[in-house]
Each structure stands twice: as C-alpha cells, then as structure tokens.
PDB file of C-alpha atoms in Angstrom:
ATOM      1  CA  UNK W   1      39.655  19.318  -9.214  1.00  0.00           C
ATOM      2  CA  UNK W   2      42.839  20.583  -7.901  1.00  0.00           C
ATOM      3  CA  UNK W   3      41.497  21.618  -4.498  1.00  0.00           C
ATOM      4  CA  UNK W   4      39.707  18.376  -4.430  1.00  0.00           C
ATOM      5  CA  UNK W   5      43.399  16.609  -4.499  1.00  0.00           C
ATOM      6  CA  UNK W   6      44.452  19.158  -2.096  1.00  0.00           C
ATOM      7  CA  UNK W   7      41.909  18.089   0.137  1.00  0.00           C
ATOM      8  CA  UNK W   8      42.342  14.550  -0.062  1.00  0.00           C
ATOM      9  CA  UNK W   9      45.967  14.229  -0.673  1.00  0.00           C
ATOM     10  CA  UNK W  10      47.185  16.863   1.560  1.00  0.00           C
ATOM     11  CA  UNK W  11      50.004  18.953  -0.619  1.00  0.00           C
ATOM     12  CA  UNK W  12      51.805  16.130  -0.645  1.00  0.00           C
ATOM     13  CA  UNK W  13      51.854  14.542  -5.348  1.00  0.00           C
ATOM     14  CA  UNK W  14      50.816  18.566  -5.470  1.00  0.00           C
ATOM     15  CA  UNK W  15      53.050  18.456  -8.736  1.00  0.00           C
ATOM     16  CA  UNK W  16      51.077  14.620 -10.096  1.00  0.00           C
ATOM     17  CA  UNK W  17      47.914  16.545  -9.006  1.00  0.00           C
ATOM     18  CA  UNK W  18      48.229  19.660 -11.039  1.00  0.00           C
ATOM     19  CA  UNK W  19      49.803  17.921 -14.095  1.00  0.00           C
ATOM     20  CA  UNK W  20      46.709  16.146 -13.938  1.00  0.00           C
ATOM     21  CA  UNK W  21      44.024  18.567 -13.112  1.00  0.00           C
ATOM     22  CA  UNK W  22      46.037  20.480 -16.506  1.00  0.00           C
ATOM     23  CA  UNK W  23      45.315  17.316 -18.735  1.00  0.00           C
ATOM     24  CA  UNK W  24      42.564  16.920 -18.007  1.00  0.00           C
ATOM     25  CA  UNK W  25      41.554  20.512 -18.478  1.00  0.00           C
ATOM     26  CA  UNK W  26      43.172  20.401 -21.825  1.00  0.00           C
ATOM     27  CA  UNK W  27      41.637  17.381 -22.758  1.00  0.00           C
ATOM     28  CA  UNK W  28      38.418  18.426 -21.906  1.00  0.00           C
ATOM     29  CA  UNK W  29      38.749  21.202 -23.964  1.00  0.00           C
ATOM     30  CA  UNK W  30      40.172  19.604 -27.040  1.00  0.00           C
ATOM     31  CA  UNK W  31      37.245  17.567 -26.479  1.00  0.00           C
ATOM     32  CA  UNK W  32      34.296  20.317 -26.570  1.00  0.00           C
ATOM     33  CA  UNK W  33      32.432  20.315 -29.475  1.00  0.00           C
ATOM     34  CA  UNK W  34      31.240  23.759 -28.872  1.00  0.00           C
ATOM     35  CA  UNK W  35      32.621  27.408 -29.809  1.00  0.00           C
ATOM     36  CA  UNK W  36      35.827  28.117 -26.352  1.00  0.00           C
ATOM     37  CA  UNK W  37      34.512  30.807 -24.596  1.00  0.00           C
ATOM     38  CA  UNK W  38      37.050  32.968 -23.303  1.00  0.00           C
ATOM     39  CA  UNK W  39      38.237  32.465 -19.697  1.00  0.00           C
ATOM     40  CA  UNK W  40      37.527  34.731 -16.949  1.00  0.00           C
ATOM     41  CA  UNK W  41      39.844  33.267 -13.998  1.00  0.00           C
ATOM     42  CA  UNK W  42      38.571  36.265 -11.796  1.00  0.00           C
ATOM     43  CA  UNK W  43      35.270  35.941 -12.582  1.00  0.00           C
ATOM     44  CA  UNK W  44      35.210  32.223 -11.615  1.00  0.00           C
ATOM     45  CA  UNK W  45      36.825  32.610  -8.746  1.00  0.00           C
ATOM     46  CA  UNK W  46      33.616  35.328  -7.827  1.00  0.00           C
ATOM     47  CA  UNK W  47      31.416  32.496  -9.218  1.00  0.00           C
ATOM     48  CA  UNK W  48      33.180  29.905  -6.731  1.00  0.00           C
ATOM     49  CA  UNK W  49      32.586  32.133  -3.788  1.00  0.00           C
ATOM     50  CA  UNK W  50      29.303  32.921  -4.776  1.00  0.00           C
ATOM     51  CA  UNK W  51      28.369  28.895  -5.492  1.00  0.00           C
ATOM     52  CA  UNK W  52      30.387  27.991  -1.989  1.00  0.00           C
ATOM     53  CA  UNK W  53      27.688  30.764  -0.517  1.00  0.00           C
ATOM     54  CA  UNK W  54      24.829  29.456  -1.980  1.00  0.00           C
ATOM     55  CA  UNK W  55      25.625  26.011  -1.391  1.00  0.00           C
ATOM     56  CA  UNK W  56      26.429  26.800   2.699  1.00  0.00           C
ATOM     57  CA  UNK W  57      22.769  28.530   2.774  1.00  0.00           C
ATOM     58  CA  UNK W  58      20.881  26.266   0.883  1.00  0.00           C
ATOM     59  CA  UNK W  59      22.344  23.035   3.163  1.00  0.00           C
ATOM     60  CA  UNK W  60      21.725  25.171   6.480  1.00  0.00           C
ATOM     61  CA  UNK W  61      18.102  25.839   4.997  1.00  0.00           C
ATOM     62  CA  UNK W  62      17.661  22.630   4.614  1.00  0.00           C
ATOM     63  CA  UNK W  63      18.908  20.428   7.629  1.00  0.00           C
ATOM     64  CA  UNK W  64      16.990  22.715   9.672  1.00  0.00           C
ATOM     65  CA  UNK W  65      13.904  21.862   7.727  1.00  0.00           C
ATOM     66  CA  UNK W  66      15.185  18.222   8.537  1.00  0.00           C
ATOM     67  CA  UNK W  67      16.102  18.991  12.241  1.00  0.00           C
ATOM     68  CA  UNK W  68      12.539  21.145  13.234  1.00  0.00           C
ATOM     69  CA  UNK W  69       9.336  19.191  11.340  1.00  0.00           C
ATOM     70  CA  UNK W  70       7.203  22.251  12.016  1.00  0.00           C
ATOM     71  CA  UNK W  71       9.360  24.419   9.206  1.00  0.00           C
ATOM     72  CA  UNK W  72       6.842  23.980   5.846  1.00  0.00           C
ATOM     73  CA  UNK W  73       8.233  22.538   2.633  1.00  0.00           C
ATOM     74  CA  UNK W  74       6.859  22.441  -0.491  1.00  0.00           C
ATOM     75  CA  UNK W  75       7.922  20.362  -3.557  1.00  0.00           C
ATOM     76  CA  UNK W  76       7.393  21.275  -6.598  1.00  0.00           C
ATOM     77  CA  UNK W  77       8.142  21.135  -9.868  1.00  0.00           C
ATOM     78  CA  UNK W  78       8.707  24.433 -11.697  1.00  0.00           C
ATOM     79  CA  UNK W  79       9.547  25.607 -15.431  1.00  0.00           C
ATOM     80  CA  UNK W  80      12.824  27.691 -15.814  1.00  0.00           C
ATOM     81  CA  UNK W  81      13.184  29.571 -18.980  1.00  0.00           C
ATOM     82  CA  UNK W  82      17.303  29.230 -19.861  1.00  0.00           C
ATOM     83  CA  UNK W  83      18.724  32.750 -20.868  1.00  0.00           C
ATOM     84  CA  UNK W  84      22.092  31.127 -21.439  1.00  0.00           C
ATOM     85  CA  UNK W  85      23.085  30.232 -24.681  1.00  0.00           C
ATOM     86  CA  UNK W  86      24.011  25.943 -25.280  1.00  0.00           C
ATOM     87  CA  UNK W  87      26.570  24.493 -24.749  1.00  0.00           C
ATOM     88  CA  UNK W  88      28.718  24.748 -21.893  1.00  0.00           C
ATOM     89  CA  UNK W  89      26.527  27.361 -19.995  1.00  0.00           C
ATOM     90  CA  UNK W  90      23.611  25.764 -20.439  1.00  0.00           C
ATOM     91  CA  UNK W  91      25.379  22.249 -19.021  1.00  0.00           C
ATOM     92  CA  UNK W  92      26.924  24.111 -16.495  1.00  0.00           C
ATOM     93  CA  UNK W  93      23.866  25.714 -14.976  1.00  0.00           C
ATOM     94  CA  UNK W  94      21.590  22.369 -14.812  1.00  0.00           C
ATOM     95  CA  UNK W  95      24.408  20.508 -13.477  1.00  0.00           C
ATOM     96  CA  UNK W  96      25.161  23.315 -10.398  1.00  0.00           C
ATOM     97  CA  UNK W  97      21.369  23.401  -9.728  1.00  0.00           C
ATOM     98  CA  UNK W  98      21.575  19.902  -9.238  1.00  0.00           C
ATOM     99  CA  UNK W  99      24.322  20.568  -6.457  1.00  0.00           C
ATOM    100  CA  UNK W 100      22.322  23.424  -4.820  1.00  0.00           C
ATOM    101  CA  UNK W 101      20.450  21.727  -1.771  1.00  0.00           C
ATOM    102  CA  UNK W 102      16.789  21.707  -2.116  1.00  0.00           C
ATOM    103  CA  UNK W 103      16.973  22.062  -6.069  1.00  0.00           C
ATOM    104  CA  UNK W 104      17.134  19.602  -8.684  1.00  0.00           C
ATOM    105  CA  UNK W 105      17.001  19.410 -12.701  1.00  0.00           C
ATOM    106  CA  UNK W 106      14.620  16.900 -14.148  1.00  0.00           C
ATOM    107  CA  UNK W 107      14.249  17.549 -17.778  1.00  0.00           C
ATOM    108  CA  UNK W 108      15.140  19.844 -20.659  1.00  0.00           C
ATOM    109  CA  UNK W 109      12.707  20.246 -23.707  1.00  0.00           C
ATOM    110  CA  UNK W 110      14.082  19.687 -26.744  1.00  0.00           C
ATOM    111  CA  UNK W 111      14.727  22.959 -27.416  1.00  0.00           C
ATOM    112  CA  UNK W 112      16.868  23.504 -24.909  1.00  0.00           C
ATOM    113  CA  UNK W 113      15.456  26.904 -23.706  1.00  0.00           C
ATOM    114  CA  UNK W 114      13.355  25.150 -20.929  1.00  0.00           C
ATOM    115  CA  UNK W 115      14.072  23.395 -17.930  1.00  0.00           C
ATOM    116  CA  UNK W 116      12.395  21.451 -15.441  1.00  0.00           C
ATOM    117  CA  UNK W 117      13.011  21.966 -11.848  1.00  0.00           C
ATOM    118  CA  UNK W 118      11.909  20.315  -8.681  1.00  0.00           C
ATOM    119  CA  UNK W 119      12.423  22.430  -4.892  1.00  0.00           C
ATOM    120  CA  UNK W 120      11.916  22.163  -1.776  1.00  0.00           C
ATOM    121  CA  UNK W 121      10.316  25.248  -1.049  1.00  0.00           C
ATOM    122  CA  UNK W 122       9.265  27.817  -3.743  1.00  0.00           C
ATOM    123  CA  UNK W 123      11.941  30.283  -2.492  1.00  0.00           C
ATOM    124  CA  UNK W 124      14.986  28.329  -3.816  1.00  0.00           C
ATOM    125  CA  UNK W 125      13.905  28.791  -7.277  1.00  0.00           C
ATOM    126  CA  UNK W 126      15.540  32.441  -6.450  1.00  0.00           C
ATOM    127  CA  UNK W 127      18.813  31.058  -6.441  1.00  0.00           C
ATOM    128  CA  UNK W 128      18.272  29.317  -9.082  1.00  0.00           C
ATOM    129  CA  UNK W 129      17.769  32.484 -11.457  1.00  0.00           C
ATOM    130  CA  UNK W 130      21.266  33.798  -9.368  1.00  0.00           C
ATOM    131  CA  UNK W 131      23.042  30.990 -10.225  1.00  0.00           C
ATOM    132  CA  UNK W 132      21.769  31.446 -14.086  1.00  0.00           C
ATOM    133  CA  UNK W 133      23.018  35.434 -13.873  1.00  0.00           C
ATOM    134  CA  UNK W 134      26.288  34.614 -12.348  1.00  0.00           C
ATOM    135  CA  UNK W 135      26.942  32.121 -14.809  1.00  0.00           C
ATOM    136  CA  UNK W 136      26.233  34.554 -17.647  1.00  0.00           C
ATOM    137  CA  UNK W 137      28.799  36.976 -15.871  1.00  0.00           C
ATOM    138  CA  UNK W 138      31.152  34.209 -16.077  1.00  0.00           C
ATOM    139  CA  UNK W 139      30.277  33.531 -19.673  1.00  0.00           C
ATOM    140  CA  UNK W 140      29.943  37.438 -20.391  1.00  0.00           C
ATOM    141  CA  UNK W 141      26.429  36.924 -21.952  1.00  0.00           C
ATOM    142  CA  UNK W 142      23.863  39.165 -21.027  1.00  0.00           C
ATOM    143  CA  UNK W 143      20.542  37.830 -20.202  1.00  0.00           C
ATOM    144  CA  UNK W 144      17.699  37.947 -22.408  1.00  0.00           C
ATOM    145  CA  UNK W 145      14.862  38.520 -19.777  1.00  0.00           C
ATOM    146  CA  UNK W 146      17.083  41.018 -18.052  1.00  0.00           C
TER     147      UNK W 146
END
C-alpha cells in the first residue's frame, strides 16, 4: 500500500503515508483470527517480483489474444487442489489468481481444499500452481503434492 501512495502522491505526505500503511498493517494483524505466521520480508519481496512477472506476462498474453483474433482461447473452468494450509495463504492465493490476467477464482468447496478456476487458455492454470508454490515459500510450508 505504501508504493501505491508513492505512486499516487508522489513522495510528497511520505511520513502520513507510511504511518498509515503501519496502522493499518497492525490493525490488520490484531485483527486476524488466524495463527501470525512469521514474516519473511525477503521472501516477499522475491514473491513481489515474481507476481509483478507473472502479472506483465499474463497481460501481454492476453492483449495480444485481444489485438490478433486468430490466437485460440479457451475458457474453462478447472478444479485446483489447495496445498496451502487456511487462513491467510489460502486467502492470499485465490485473491492473487484473481489479479493474474486470464485467471479467475469462482468458488471454494466447503472444505476449503478445492478451488474453482476459470482461464483463458489451459496454459495459465501453470501459473496458477507457481503462484500456489511461491506462496508456500513465502509461508515456509511445503507442499503436499510436491
């Protein structure tokens, strides 16, 4: 959220903007009703690059798909199995699908161990199960299919 100021606001408030993006944070926190897990600033900031690389191939992929008609797509719905364990993992990897282009998370069974996904073409389901391992890294969970 900080960069977000930054990018709006210039660095001009930078000290309003991260007193903010801090209360929040803590409040957010205070807030969870799951277990903390611990934090990994490194291993976010690998996580950001590798989302901010996703996200850039994923949006080429698909405005050329826009631009040039004769490139196929597919949608579909597909089941994901969820290695992650709930709680903030889990809510943090159907929310970032949602923000990869050509992926998007319809529905979670009740158990919380399945997801539904729709794509535009059957190959971005890959970086769906990317996002899900870097995630775990983040979280320091192994996966259980892995």
């Amino acid at each position: 959220m900080l960069l977000i100021w930054i990018a709006l606001n210039g660095f001009s408030g930078l000290l309003v903007g991260t007193m903010a993006a801090l209360a929040g944070a803590a409040l957010g926190a205070w807030l969870a009703p799951e277990e903390p897990y611990p934090w990994r600033p490194l291993r976010w900031l690998a996580f950001a690059g590798f989302f901010l690389w996703e996200s850039f191939k994923g949006g080429f992929d698909v405005a050329l798909r826009a631009l040039k008609p004769t490139l196929p797509i597919e949608p579909d719905f597909h089941q994901h199995a969820i290695a992650l364990p709930p709680g903030k993992p889990t809510t943090l990897l159907i929310s970032f699908i949602s923000l990869l282009p050509g992926t998007l998370s319809v529905r979670l069974d009740q158990s919380g161990t399945e997801l539904i996904v729709h794509s535009l073409v059957p190959e971005t389901m890959a970086s769906v199960d990317r996002l899900e391992h870097e995630l775990s890294r983040v979280f320091e969970h192994a996966r259980s299919n892995s």
